[in-house]
Amino acid sequence: MTNTSTISAPAKAPPPGAENKKRLILLFLPILISIIILLLPVPAGLEPYAWHFFAVFVGVIVGLIFEPLPGAVIGLTGVVVIALFSQWLLFSPAELADPKFKLASQSFQWAVSGFSNSTVWLIFGAFMFAAGYDKTQFGRRLALILVKYLGRRSLTLGYAITFADLLLAPFTPSNTARSGGTIYPIIANLPPLYGSLPNDPSSRRIGSYLMWVAISAACITSSMFLSALAPNLLALALVKSIIGFEISWGMWFLAFLPLGVLLILTMPLLAYWFYPPEVKVNDEVPKWAAAELEKLGKLSRNEILLLLFVCSALLMWIFAAAWIEPAMAALLVIILMLWTGVLNWNDIISNKPAWNTFAWFATLVALADGLARVGFIAWLGKEGASLLQGFDPQASAVMLLVAFYLLHYLFASTTAHTTALLPATLTIAASIPGINMPVFCLMMVTSLGVMGIITPYGTGPSPIYYGSGYLPTKDYWRMGTIFGAIFLCSLMLISYPWMVLMF
């Protein structure tokens, strides 16, 4: 009798030719979409150059969604194309007819305008804070302390993970760096201590619960703090550009505070009910965390300095915005970190994620501002308002918010979602009489973090936890639907009345 092997053959990698063909298709897709829109008739009431700008803008968004090239390359390509063909894409006939108008100079000034945007520099500065957390290991220390004291029970371990993310969030503008780069490497060591292994039935012992709590916490804290998610800062710039409404760090925090506190306090328990771990108690995890803390030793000089610097930045962001621009406060802290040795210049110039995000967001800010400049946003608002005529203003606001939230299913990037939909939604709302625009703006921007929970690709760290081996596909989509509904309903029932009362 022949024994049949139970070991399956390794999956074959796709042939190089197929990969190249797929990449070429994805490279050509944004161009094709732009050409199709260019060939369509110009809508009534819109200038041809505005329609042509929109065609290129849509191509950029398609490129950001499918990413045949890095996002920064896609954004920079869109800016360069528009600047090179600005007489047909960016400037009105009246501007071009002015003898004093310098086409080449004005095109270049527009192309690089995003790089002088204070929000873009604030994003860059916050990335340097995250580099300080990583280099000094202060972020790892915070997480281990919480695990040491709260890690005996599965439920309190869930709270430890949540509080660790909460402590890091105000100073880490990338939830991928915060949760995927700091939290995940720590908690990935925990399930095996319970005999819970990835891609195995034992994953439900505790690994699945911990991973779900971690990604949920990252989404909640991303909405709770302006500086906890890079697209939050992009949204801030878009709201100011389109509506003229300035949102400060303190205003954002206060607007989401009641819901944020409620979700932080209840989310680990909700996950415990909807996705319960099989193991409830284990004494090994606190011991492991204590051993890791012993390896770290006492607080170092650089950790103490980092703590002082980031707290100073936070205080300036909250209380001193009238005297010092938040981006300048971040740059001041960077200089202090460099002078005191917390970071060195090589840490700055070698931080690829920071420079990549800097270039990416600078181009997106320019493109979004360009949509308003050519008059497309005003036209869209007028058309959108006509569709919602006859509806109660509050009902219109709710419909717009729900649509904005659910359309995140179509995006694998919160940045792409923000760039594509936020300007249009804000403009439509602003054109409807009776909508409380400050409240609507705050509802829109504070939804950006929590909406990331709905899909395995909804926000930066999602693929990390999805690929951990502890969250099967059907479980992720089921839990994403449950928690996505909880977060959306909470926004409507708790945040909205609170914001109306406060603002």
Short mmCIF file of C-alpha atoms in Angstrom, two decimals:
data_model
loop_
_atom_site.label_atom_id
_atom_site.label_comp_id
_atom_site.label_asym_id
_atom_site.label_seq_id
_atom_site.Cartn_x
_atom_site.Cartn_y
_atom_site.Cartn_z
CA MET A 1 0.00 0.00 0.00
CA THR A 2 1.41 3.30 -1.04
CA ASN A 3 1.43 6.08 1.55
CA THR A 4 -0.02 9.32 0.26
CA SER A 5 1.83 12.39 1.44
CA THR A 6 -0.28 14.95 3.25
CA ILE A 7 2.16 17.72 2.46
CA SER A 8 0.91 19.81 -0.42
CA ALA A 9 3.25 20.99 -3.11
CA PRO A 10 4.44 24.55 -2.71
CA ALA A 11 2.45 27.09 -4.62
CA LYS A 12 4.08 28.08 -7.86
CA ALA A 13 5.05 31.67 -8.23
CA PRO A 14 3.41 33.42 -11.16
CA PRO A 15 5.68 33.56 -14.22
CA PRO A 16 7.63 36.80 -14.68
CA GLY A 17 5.82 37.47 -17.93
CA ALA A 18 2.43 37.46 -16.21
CA GLU A 19 3.69 39.83 -13.52
CA ASN A 20 5.11 42.21 -16.12
CA LYS A 21 1.88 42.11 -18.10
CA LYS A 22 -0.16 42.90 -14.97
CA ARG A 23 2.18 45.78 -14.09
CA LEU A 24 1.92 47.23 -17.61
CA ILE A 25 -1.88 47.07 -17.42
CA LEU A 26 -1.86 48.88 -14.07
CA LEU A 27 0.57 51.48 -15.44
CA PHE A 28 -1.61 52.12 -18.46
CA LEU A 29 -4.93 52.15 -16.55
CA PRO A 30 -4.60 55.68 -15.04
CA ILE A 31 -3.59 57.04 -18.46
CA LEU A 32 -6.52 55.31 -20.13
CA ILE A 33 -9.02 56.62 -17.57
CA SER A 34 -7.70 60.17 -18.00
CA ILE A 35 -7.91 59.96 -21.80
CA ILE A 36 -11.48 58.64 -21.66
CA ILE A 37 -12.57 61.54 -19.43
CA LEU A 38 -10.74 64.02 -21.68
CA LEU A 39 -12.71 62.73 -24.68
CA LEU A 40 -16.08 63.04 -22.94
CA PRO A 41 -18.14 66.21 -23.56
CA VAL A 42 -17.43 69.02 -21.11
CA PRO A 43 -20.36 69.27 -18.66
CA ALA A 44 -22.55 72.35 -18.87
CA GLY A 45 -21.39 75.20 -16.66
CA LEU A 46 -17.78 74.00 -16.47
CA GLU A 47 -14.81 75.49 -18.30
CA PRO A 48 -12.93 73.08 -20.62
CA TYR A 49 -9.60 73.59 -18.82
CA ALA A 50 -11.27 72.67 -15.50
CA TRP A 51 -12.62 69.45 -17.02
CA HIS A 52 -9.18 68.63 -18.41
CA PHE A 53 -7.62 69.21 -14.97
CA PHE A 54 -10.21 66.88 -13.46
CA ALA A 55 -9.34 64.19 -16.01
CA VAL A 56 -5.71 64.19 -14.92
CA PHE A 57 -6.76 64.33 -11.26
CA VAL A 58 -8.90 61.19 -11.65
CA GLY A 59 -5.97 59.44 -13.34
CA VAL A 60 -3.83 60.26 -10.29
CA ILE A 61 -6.47 58.87 -7.93
CA VAL A 62 -6.72 55.66 -9.97
CA GLY A 63 -2.95 55.41 -9.80
CA LEU A 64 -3.01 55.88 -6.02
CA ILE A 65 -5.63 53.14 -5.67
CA PHE A 66 -3.79 50.49 -7.72
CA GLU A 67 -0.22 51.78 -7.11
CA PRO A 68 1.66 50.51 -10.18
CA LEU A 69 4.34 52.91 -8.90
CA PRO A 70 4.86 54.43 -5.44
CA GLY A 71 2.24 56.99 -4.45
CA ALA A 72 4.75 59.83 -4.42
CA VAL A 73 5.72 59.05 -8.03
CA ILE A 74 2.08 59.01 -9.09
CA GLY A 75 1.37 62.35 -7.40
CA LEU A 76 4.52 63.99 -8.75
CA THR A 77 3.70 62.74 -12.26
CA GLY A 78 0.26 64.34 -12.09
CA VAL A 79 1.69 67.67 -10.94
CA VAL A 80 4.37 67.69 -13.66
CA VAL A 81 1.88 66.80 -16.41
CA ILE A 82 -0.47 69.59 -15.35
CA ALA A 83 2.37 72.11 -15.08
CA LEU A 84 3.75 71.20 -18.51
CA PHE A 85 0.33 71.51 -20.16
CA SER A 86 -0.92 74.26 -17.87
CA GLN A 87 -2.27 76.45 -20.65
CA TRP A 88 -4.89 73.76 -21.35
CA LEU A 89 -5.24 72.31 -17.84
CA LEU A 90 -4.69 74.98 -15.20
CA PHE A 91 -5.08 78.57 -16.37
CA SER A 92 -8.13 80.35 -17.72
CA PRO A 93 -8.17 82.14 -21.10
CA ALA A 94 -8.37 85.47 -19.26
CA GLU A 95 -5.17 84.72 -17.34
CA LEU A 96 -3.36 83.61 -20.49
CA ALA A 97 -4.46 86.78 -22.33
CA ASP A 98 -2.88 89.04 -19.72
CA PRO A 99 0.46 90.37 -21.13
CA LYS A 100 1.96 90.40 -17.63
CA PHE A 101 1.14 86.73 -17.03
CA LYS A 102 4.27 84.51 -17.06
CA LEU A 103 3.07 81.04 -17.98
CA ALA A 104 6.27 79.11 -17.22
CA SER A 105 6.86 80.86 -13.90
CA GLN A 106 3.26 80.52 -12.70
CA SER A 107 3.16 76.86 -13.70
CA PHE A 108 6.26 76.08 -11.68
CA GLN A 109 5.04 78.07 -8.67
CA TRP A 110 1.82 76.07 -8.65
CA ALA A 111 3.69 72.75 -9.08
CA VAL A 112 5.84 73.31 -5.97
CA SER A 113 3.18 75.11 -3.89
CA GLY A 114 2.45 71.99 -1.87
CA PHE A 115 6.03 71.84 -0.59
CA SER A 116 5.54 75.15 1.24
CA ASN A 117 2.32 74.02 2.89
CA SER A 118 2.63 74.07 6.69
CA THR A 119 0.59 70.88 7.05
CA VAL A 120 3.06 68.96 4.91
CA TRP A 121 5.90 70.12 7.14
CA LEU A 122 3.91 69.14 10.23
CA ILE A 123 3.56 65.63 8.81
CA PHE A 124 7.31 65.49 8.21
CA GLY A 125 8.04 66.72 11.73
CA ALA A 126 5.78 64.13 13.31
CA PHE A 127 7.59 61.38 11.39
CA MET A 128 10.80 62.56 13.04
CA PHE A 129 9.12 62.19 16.44
CA ALA A 130 8.31 58.60 15.50
CA ALA A 131 11.96 58.09 14.55
CA GLY A 132 12.90 59.26 18.03
CA TYR A 133 10.52 56.75 19.61
CA ASP A 134 12.04 53.99 17.54
CA LYS A 135 15.70 54.90 18.07
CA THR A 136 15.44 55.42 21.82
CA GLN A 137 13.08 52.39 22.20
CA PHE A 138 10.82 54.54 24.36
CA GLY A 139 7.75 53.33 22.45
CA ARG A 140 8.69 49.69 23.05
CA ARG A 141 9.23 50.44 26.74
CA LEU A 142 5.74 51.95 27.11
CA ALA A 143 4.10 48.92 25.52
CA LEU A 144 6.09 46.45 27.63
CA ILE A 145 5.24 48.29 30.87
CA LEU A 146 1.54 48.01 30.13
CA VAL A 147 1.84 44.33 29.20
CA LYS A 148 3.79 43.64 32.40
CA TYR A 149 1.07 45.04 34.65
CA LEU A 150 -2.04 44.20 32.63
CA GLY A 151 -1.03 41.05 30.77
CA ARG A 152 -2.16 38.28 33.13
CA ARG A 153 -5.72 38.19 31.85
CA SER A 154 -6.67 38.19 28.20
CA LEU A 155 -9.11 41.07 28.66
CA THR A 156 -6.66 43.29 30.54
CA LEU A 157 -4.00 42.39 27.98
CA GLY A 158 -6.37 43.76 25.34
CA TYR A 159 -6.56 46.98 27.35
CA ALA A 160 -2.76 47.07 27.64
CA ILE A 161 -2.43 46.94 23.85
CA THR A 162 -5.09 49.65 23.49
CA PHE A 163 -3.47 51.96 26.04
CA ALA A 164 -0.04 51.45 24.45
CA ASP A 165 -1.40 52.66 21.11
CA LEU A 166 -3.17 55.53 22.88
CA LEU A 167 0.08 56.71 24.49
CA LEU A 168 1.98 56.64 21.20
CA ALA A 169 -0.74 58.05 18.96
CA PRO A 170 -0.42 61.82 19.62
CA PHE A 171 3.21 61.77 18.50
CA THR A 172 3.10 59.23 15.66
CA PRO A 173 1.43 60.46 12.44
CA SER A 174 1.64 57.06 10.77
CA ASN A 175 -0.57 54.38 12.26
CA THR A 176 1.45 51.93 10.17
CA ALA A 177 4.63 52.94 12.00
CA ARG A 178 2.87 53.12 15.37
CA SER A 179 0.81 49.95 15.25
CA GLY A 180 2.53 47.91 12.56
CA GLY A 181 6.06 48.99 13.46
CA THR A 182 5.93 49.25 17.26
CA ILE A 183 2.86 47.45 18.66
CA TYR A 184 2.72 44.45 16.32
CA PRO A 185 6.35 43.26 16.81
CA ILE A 186 5.69 43.15 20.58
CA ILE A 187 2.32 41.42 20.58
CA ALA A 188 3.42 38.92 17.91
CA ASN A 189 5.54 37.36 20.68
CA LEU A 190 2.56 36.87 23.00
CA PRO A 191 0.23 34.24 21.42
CA PRO A 192 2.88 31.48 21.35
CA LEU A 193 3.16 31.83 25.13
CA TYR A 194 -0.44 30.65 25.26
CA GLY A 195 0.07 27.89 22.69
CA SER A 196 -1.74 30.01 20.10
CA LEU A 197 -0.12 29.68 16.67
CA PRO A 198 -0.76 31.47 13.34
CA ASN A 199 -2.57 29.70 10.49
CA ASP A 200 -3.70 27.04 12.95
CA PRO A 201 -6.94 26.26 14.82
CA SER A 202 -5.11 27.27 17.98
CA SER A 203 -5.01 30.88 16.71
CA ARG A 204 -8.38 31.45 18.38
CA ARG A 205 -6.90 30.65 21.80
CA ILE A 206 -5.83 34.28 22.12
CA GLY A 207 -3.90 35.40 19.01
CA SER A 208 -7.00 36.33 17.03
CA TYR A 209 -8.38 38.41 19.89
CA LEU A 210 -5.13 40.30 20.43
CA MET A 211 -4.66 41.08 16.74
CA TRP A 212 -8.22 42.35 16.38
CA VAL A 213 -7.89 44.57 19.45
CA ALA A 214 -4.62 45.99 18.09
CA ILE A 215 -6.01 46.98 14.68
CA SER A 216 -9.21 48.35 16.27
CA ALA A 217 -7.17 50.45 18.70
CA ALA A 218 -5.08 51.84 15.82
CA CYS A 219 -8.25 52.95 14.02
CA ILE A 220 -9.78 54.58 17.12
CA THR A 221 -6.64 56.51 18.08
CA SER A 222 -6.20 57.57 14.44
CA SER A 223 -9.51 59.43 14.74
CA MET A 224 -8.86 60.66 18.27
CA PHE A 225 -5.78 62.78 17.55
CA LEU A 226 -5.08 65.11 14.65
CA SER A 227 -1.44 64.02 14.69
CA ALA A 228 -2.15 60.26 14.83
CA LEU A 229 -2.79 59.67 11.11
CA ALA A 230 -1.08 61.35 8.18
CA PRO A 231 -4.30 61.82 6.10
CA ASN A 232 -5.77 63.70 9.08
CA LEU A 233 -3.28 66.47 8.40
CA LEU A 234 -4.07 66.38 4.69
CA ALA A 235 -7.78 66.67 5.55
CA LEU A 236 -6.96 69.67 7.75
CA ALA A 237 -5.36 71.44 4.77
CA LEU A 238 -8.29 70.56 2.47
CA VAL A 239 -10.88 71.87 4.93
CA LYS A 240 -8.97 75.13 5.29
CA SER A 241 -8.51 75.48 1.51
CA ILE A 242 -12.08 74.64 0.50
CA ILE A 243 -14.21 75.86 3.42
CA GLY A 244 -11.87 78.35 5.07
CA PHE A 245 -12.43 76.65 8.42
CA GLU A 246 -9.33 76.14 10.58
CA ILE A 247 -9.23 73.12 12.88
CA SER A 248 -6.68 73.22 15.67
CA TRP A 249 -5.16 70.22 17.46
CA GLY A 250 -7.22 71.02 20.56
CA MET A 251 -10.46 71.47 18.62
CA TRP A 252 -10.02 68.09 16.91
CA PHE A 253 -9.26 66.38 20.22
CA LEU A 254 -12.23 67.98 21.99
CA ALA A 255 -14.60 67.13 19.12
CA PHE A 256 -13.81 63.40 19.26
CA LEU A 257 -13.11 63.19 23.02
CA PRO A 258 -16.41 61.70 24.34
CA LEU A 259 -16.60 59.07 21.63
CA GLY A 260 -12.86 58.40 21.77
CA VAL A 261 -12.90 57.79 25.52
CA LEU A 262 -15.97 55.57 25.22
CA LEU A 263 -14.47 53.47 22.43
CA ILE A 264 -11.10 53.15 24.17
CA LEU A 265 -12.83 51.92 27.34
CA THR A 266 -15.27 49.54 25.65
CA MET A 267 -13.55 48.25 22.51
CA PRO A 268 -11.44 45.50 24.17
CA LEU A 269 -14.58 44.33 25.96
CA LEU A 270 -16.64 44.40 22.75
CA ALA A 271 -13.94 42.34 21.02
CA TYR A 272 -13.97 39.99 24.03
CA TRP A 273 -17.70 39.45 23.48
CA PHE A 274 -17.81 39.28 19.68
CA TYR A 275 -14.49 37.48 19.14
CA PRO A 276 -13.74 35.80 22.49
CA PRO A 277 -10.36 34.23 23.25
CA GLU A 278 -10.38 30.65 24.49
CA VAL A 279 -7.67 31.35 27.08
CA LYS A 280 -8.71 33.77 29.80
CA VAL A 281 -5.69 33.77 32.17
CA ASN A 282 -1.94 33.21 31.71
CA ASP A 283 0.93 34.07 34.05
CA GLU A 284 3.72 33.80 31.47
CA VAL A 285 3.07 37.00 29.54
CA PRO A 286 3.80 39.43 32.40
CA LYS A 287 6.98 37.48 33.16
CA TRP A 288 8.10 37.75 29.53
CA ALA A 289 7.40 41.49 29.47
CA ALA A 290 9.29 41.95 32.75
CA ALA A 291 12.29 40.11 31.31
CA GLU A 292 12.23 42.29 28.19
CA LEU A 293 12.08 45.43 30.35
CA GLU A 294 15.09 44.25 32.31
CA LYS A 295 17.00 43.98 29.04
CA LEU A 296 16.10 47.61 28.28
CA GLY A 297 17.39 48.77 31.66
CA LYS A 298 16.63 52.16 33.18
CA LEU A 299 15.32 55.14 31.24
CA SER A 300 18.18 56.49 29.17
CA ARG A 301 19.11 60.14 28.86
CA ASN A 302 17.77 60.22 25.31
CA GLU A 303 14.44 58.69 26.33
CA ILE A 304 13.98 61.35 29.01
CA LEU A 305 14.87 64.11 26.56
CA LEU A 306 12.51 62.68 23.95
CA LEU A 307 9.68 62.60 26.48
CA LEU A 308 10.31 66.25 27.38
CA PHE A 309 10.49 67.32 23.74
CA VAL A 310 7.33 65.59 22.53
CA CYS A 311 5.36 66.83 25.55
CA SER A 312 6.59 70.35 24.77
CA ALA A 313 5.43 69.99 21.17
CA LEU A 314 2.05 68.74 22.31
CA LEU A 315 1.65 71.70 24.67
CA MET A 316 2.59 74.13 21.88
CA TRP A 317 0.12 72.48 19.48
CA ILE A 318 -2.70 72.77 22.01
CA PHE A 319 -2.05 76.07 23.76
CA ALA A 320 0.37 78.14 21.67
CA ALA A 321 -0.98 77.89 18.13
CA ALA A 322 -1.64 81.65 18.15
CA TRP A 323 2.06 82.39 18.76
CA ILE A 324 3.86 79.59 16.96
CA GLU A 325 2.73 77.72 13.87
CA PRO A 326 2.32 73.99 14.71
CA ALA A 327 4.72 73.04 11.91
CA MET A 328 7.31 75.45 13.30
CA ALA A 329 6.88 73.91 16.75
CA ALA A 330 7.62 70.52 15.21
CA LEU A 331 10.70 71.87 13.45
CA LEU A 332 11.88 73.42 16.73
CA VAL A 333 11.65 70.04 18.45
CA ILE A 334 13.55 68.39 15.59
CA ILE A 335 16.36 70.93 16.03
CA LEU A 336 16.43 70.24 19.77
CA MET A 337 16.61 66.48 19.14
CA LEU A 338 19.51 67.03 16.72
CA TRP A 339 21.44 69.33 19.07
CA THR A 340 21.01 66.99 22.05
CA GLY A 341 21.84 63.81 20.14
CA VAL A 342 18.43 62.15 20.44
CA LEU A 343 18.61 62.01 16.64
CA ASN A 344 21.51 62.69 14.30
CA TRP A 345 21.44 64.14 10.82
CA ASN A 346 21.79 60.71 9.26
CA ASP A 347 18.56 59.68 11.00
CA ILE A 348 16.87 62.59 9.21
CA ILE A 349 18.22 62.06 5.72
CA SER A 350 17.91 58.26 5.84
CA ASN A 351 14.25 58.28 6.94
CA LYS A 352 12.76 57.14 3.64
CA PRO A 353 9.13 56.93 4.88
CA ALA A 354 9.27 60.55 6.05
CA TRP A 355 10.66 61.91 2.79
CA ASN A 356 8.35 59.71 0.75
CA THR A 357 5.31 60.98 2.65
CA PHE A 358 6.57 64.55 2.42
CA ALA A 359 6.77 64.38 -1.39
CA TRP A 360 3.51 62.45 -1.67
CA PHE A 361 1.41 64.82 0.43
CA ALA A 362 2.97 67.94 -1.08
CA THR A 363 1.79 66.86 -4.54
CA LEU A 364 -1.66 65.85 -3.27
CA VAL A 365 -2.14 69.23 -1.58
CA ALA A 366 -1.20 71.00 -4.83
CA LEU A 367 -3.58 68.82 -6.86
CA ALA A 368 -6.46 69.33 -4.42
CA ASP A 369 -5.86 73.08 -4.38
CA GLY A 370 -5.78 73.00 -8.17
CA LEU A 371 -9.27 71.50 -8.31
CA ALA A 372 -10.54 74.51 -6.37
CA ARG A 373 -8.43 76.92 -8.42
CA VAL A 374 -9.88 75.88 -11.78
CA GLY A 375 -13.44 76.11 -10.45
CA PHE A 376 -14.25 72.40 -10.51
CA ILE A 377 -15.06 72.22 -6.80
CA ALA A 378 -17.48 75.16 -6.98
CA TRP A 379 -19.23 73.60 -9.99
CA LEU A 380 -19.45 70.22 -8.28
CA GLY A 381 -20.94 71.77 -5.17
CA LYS A 382 -23.59 73.52 -7.19
CA GLU A 383 -24.51 70.33 -9.05
CA GLY A 384 -24.47 68.22 -5.90
CA ALA A 385 -26.64 70.68 -4.03
CA SER A 386 -29.25 70.57 -6.80
CA LEU A 387 -29.50 66.78 -6.38
CA LEU A 388 -30.17 67.16 -2.65
CA GLN A 389 -32.72 69.93 -3.00
CA GLY A 390 -35.87 69.23 -1.03
CA PHE A 391 -34.11 67.18 1.63
CA ASP A 392 -33.79 68.39 5.20
CA PRO A 393 -30.28 69.86 5.71
CA GLN A 394 -29.59 67.48 8.60
CA ALA A 395 -30.72 64.50 6.52
CA SER A 396 -28.47 65.66 3.67
CA ALA A 397 -25.52 65.91 6.05
CA VAL A 398 -26.16 62.38 7.35
CA MET A 399 -26.45 60.96 3.83
CA LEU A 400 -23.19 62.61 2.78
CA LEU A 401 -21.34 61.33 5.84
CA VAL A 402 -22.66 57.76 5.48
CA ALA A 403 -21.76 57.74 1.78
CA PHE A 404 -18.28 59.09 2.54
CA TYR A 405 -17.79 56.40 5.19
CA LEU A 406 -19.07 53.44 3.15
CA LEU A 407 -17.21 54.44 -0.01
CA HIS A 408 -14.03 53.54 1.89
CA TYR A 409 -14.71 49.97 0.75
CA LEU A 410 -13.41 51.12 -2.65
CA PHE A 411 -10.10 52.45 -1.33
CA ALA A 412 -6.96 50.72 -0.13
CA SER A 413 -5.55 54.02 1.09
CA THR A 414 -7.04 56.57 3.46
CA THR A 415 -4.91 59.14 1.67
CA ALA A 416 -6.48 58.33 -1.71
CA HIS A 417 -9.94 58.35 -0.14
CA THR A 418 -9.31 61.75 1.45
CA THR A 419 -7.89 63.27 -1.72
CA ALA A 420 -10.61 61.90 -3.98
CA LEU A 421 -13.77 62.38 -1.93
CA LEU A 422 -13.27 64.93 0.84
CA PRO A 423 -13.09 68.04 -1.41
CA ALA A 424 -16.21 67.04 -3.32
CA THR A 425 -18.20 66.15 -0.20
CA LEU A 426 -17.24 69.36 1.59
CA THR A 427 -18.18 71.46 -1.43
CA ILE A 428 -21.57 69.80 -1.81
CA ALA A 429 -22.33 70.29 1.87
CA ALA A 430 -21.24 73.95 1.81
CA SER A 431 -23.71 74.66 -0.97
CA ILE A 432 -26.72 73.33 1.00
CA PRO A 433 -28.29 76.05 3.20
CA GLY A 434 -28.78 75.05 6.81
CA ILE A 435 -25.88 72.62 7.24
CA ASN A 436 -23.67 73.44 10.22
CA MET A 437 -20.36 73.42 8.32
CA PRO A 438 -17.96 73.47 11.31
CA VAL A 439 -19.70 70.42 12.76
CA PHE A 440 -19.93 68.71 9.36
CA CYS A 441 -16.22 69.29 8.72
CA LEU A 442 -15.29 67.85 12.12
CA MET A 443 -17.54 64.82 11.57
CA MET A 444 -15.95 64.15 8.20
CA VAL A 445 -12.33 64.43 9.28
CA THR A 446 -12.71 62.50 12.54
CA SER A 447 -14.28 59.60 10.63
CA LEU A 448 -11.09 58.98 8.64
CA GLY A 449 -9.44 56.81 11.29
CA VAL A 450 -12.34 54.64 12.41
CA MET A 451 -13.49 53.86 8.87
CA GLY A 452 -10.23 51.96 8.35
CA ILE A 453 -11.61 49.03 10.36
CA ILE A 454 -14.10 47.90 7.71
CA THR A 455 -11.76 46.02 5.35
CA PRO A 456 -8.45 44.09 5.48
CA TYR A 457 -6.96 46.85 3.33
CA GLY A 458 -8.72 49.85 4.87
CA THR A 459 -5.73 51.48 6.58
CA GLY A 460 -1.96 51.13 6.70
CA PRO A 461 -1.53 48.45 9.40
CA SER A 462 -4.56 46.40 8.25
CA PRO A 463 -2.58 44.17 5.86
CA ILE A 464 -0.01 43.54 8.62
CA TYR A 465 -2.62 42.14 11.01
CA TYR A 466 -4.55 40.44 8.22
CA GLY A 467 -1.35 38.70 7.15
CA SER A 468 -0.42 37.69 10.71
CA GLY A 469 -2.12 34.32 10.35
CA TYR A 470 -4.45 35.01 13.28
CA LEU A 471 -7.30 36.73 11.43
CA PRO A 472 -8.87 34.49 8.74
CA THR A 473 -10.51 36.28 5.83
CA LYS A 474 -14.11 35.50 6.80
CA ASP A 475 -13.45 36.56 10.40
CA TYR A 476 -11.85 39.84 9.33
CA TRP A 477 -14.75 40.81 7.05
CA ARG A 478 -17.33 39.78 9.66
CA MET A 479 -15.65 41.69 12.48
CA GLY A 480 -14.97 44.62 10.16
CA THR A 481 -18.68 44.86 9.37
CA ILE A 482 -19.66 44.65 13.05
CA PHE A 483 -17.12 47.17 14.31
CA GLY A 484 -17.56 49.42 11.26
CA ALA A 485 -21.29 49.62 12.03
CA ILE A 486 -20.60 50.28 15.72
CA PHE A 487 -18.16 53.09 14.90
CA LEU A 488 -20.46 54.70 12.33
CA CYS A 489 -23.52 54.58 14.60
CA SER A 490 -21.43 55.96 17.47
CA LEU A 491 -20.32 58.88 15.31
CA MET A 492 -23.94 59.73 14.58
CA LEU A 493 -25.39 59.17 18.06
CA ILE A 494 -22.56 60.46 20.25
CA SER A 495 -20.15 62.66 18.30
CA TYR A 496 -22.74 64.59 16.29
CA PRO A 497 -24.85 65.84 19.26
CA TRP A 498 -21.65 66.62 21.21
CA MET A 499 -20.17 68.64 18.34
CA VAL A 500 -23.42 70.57 17.84
CA LEU A 501 -23.37 71.43 21.52
CA MET A 502 -19.71 72.48 21.52
CA PHE A 503 -19.32 74.10 18.09
#
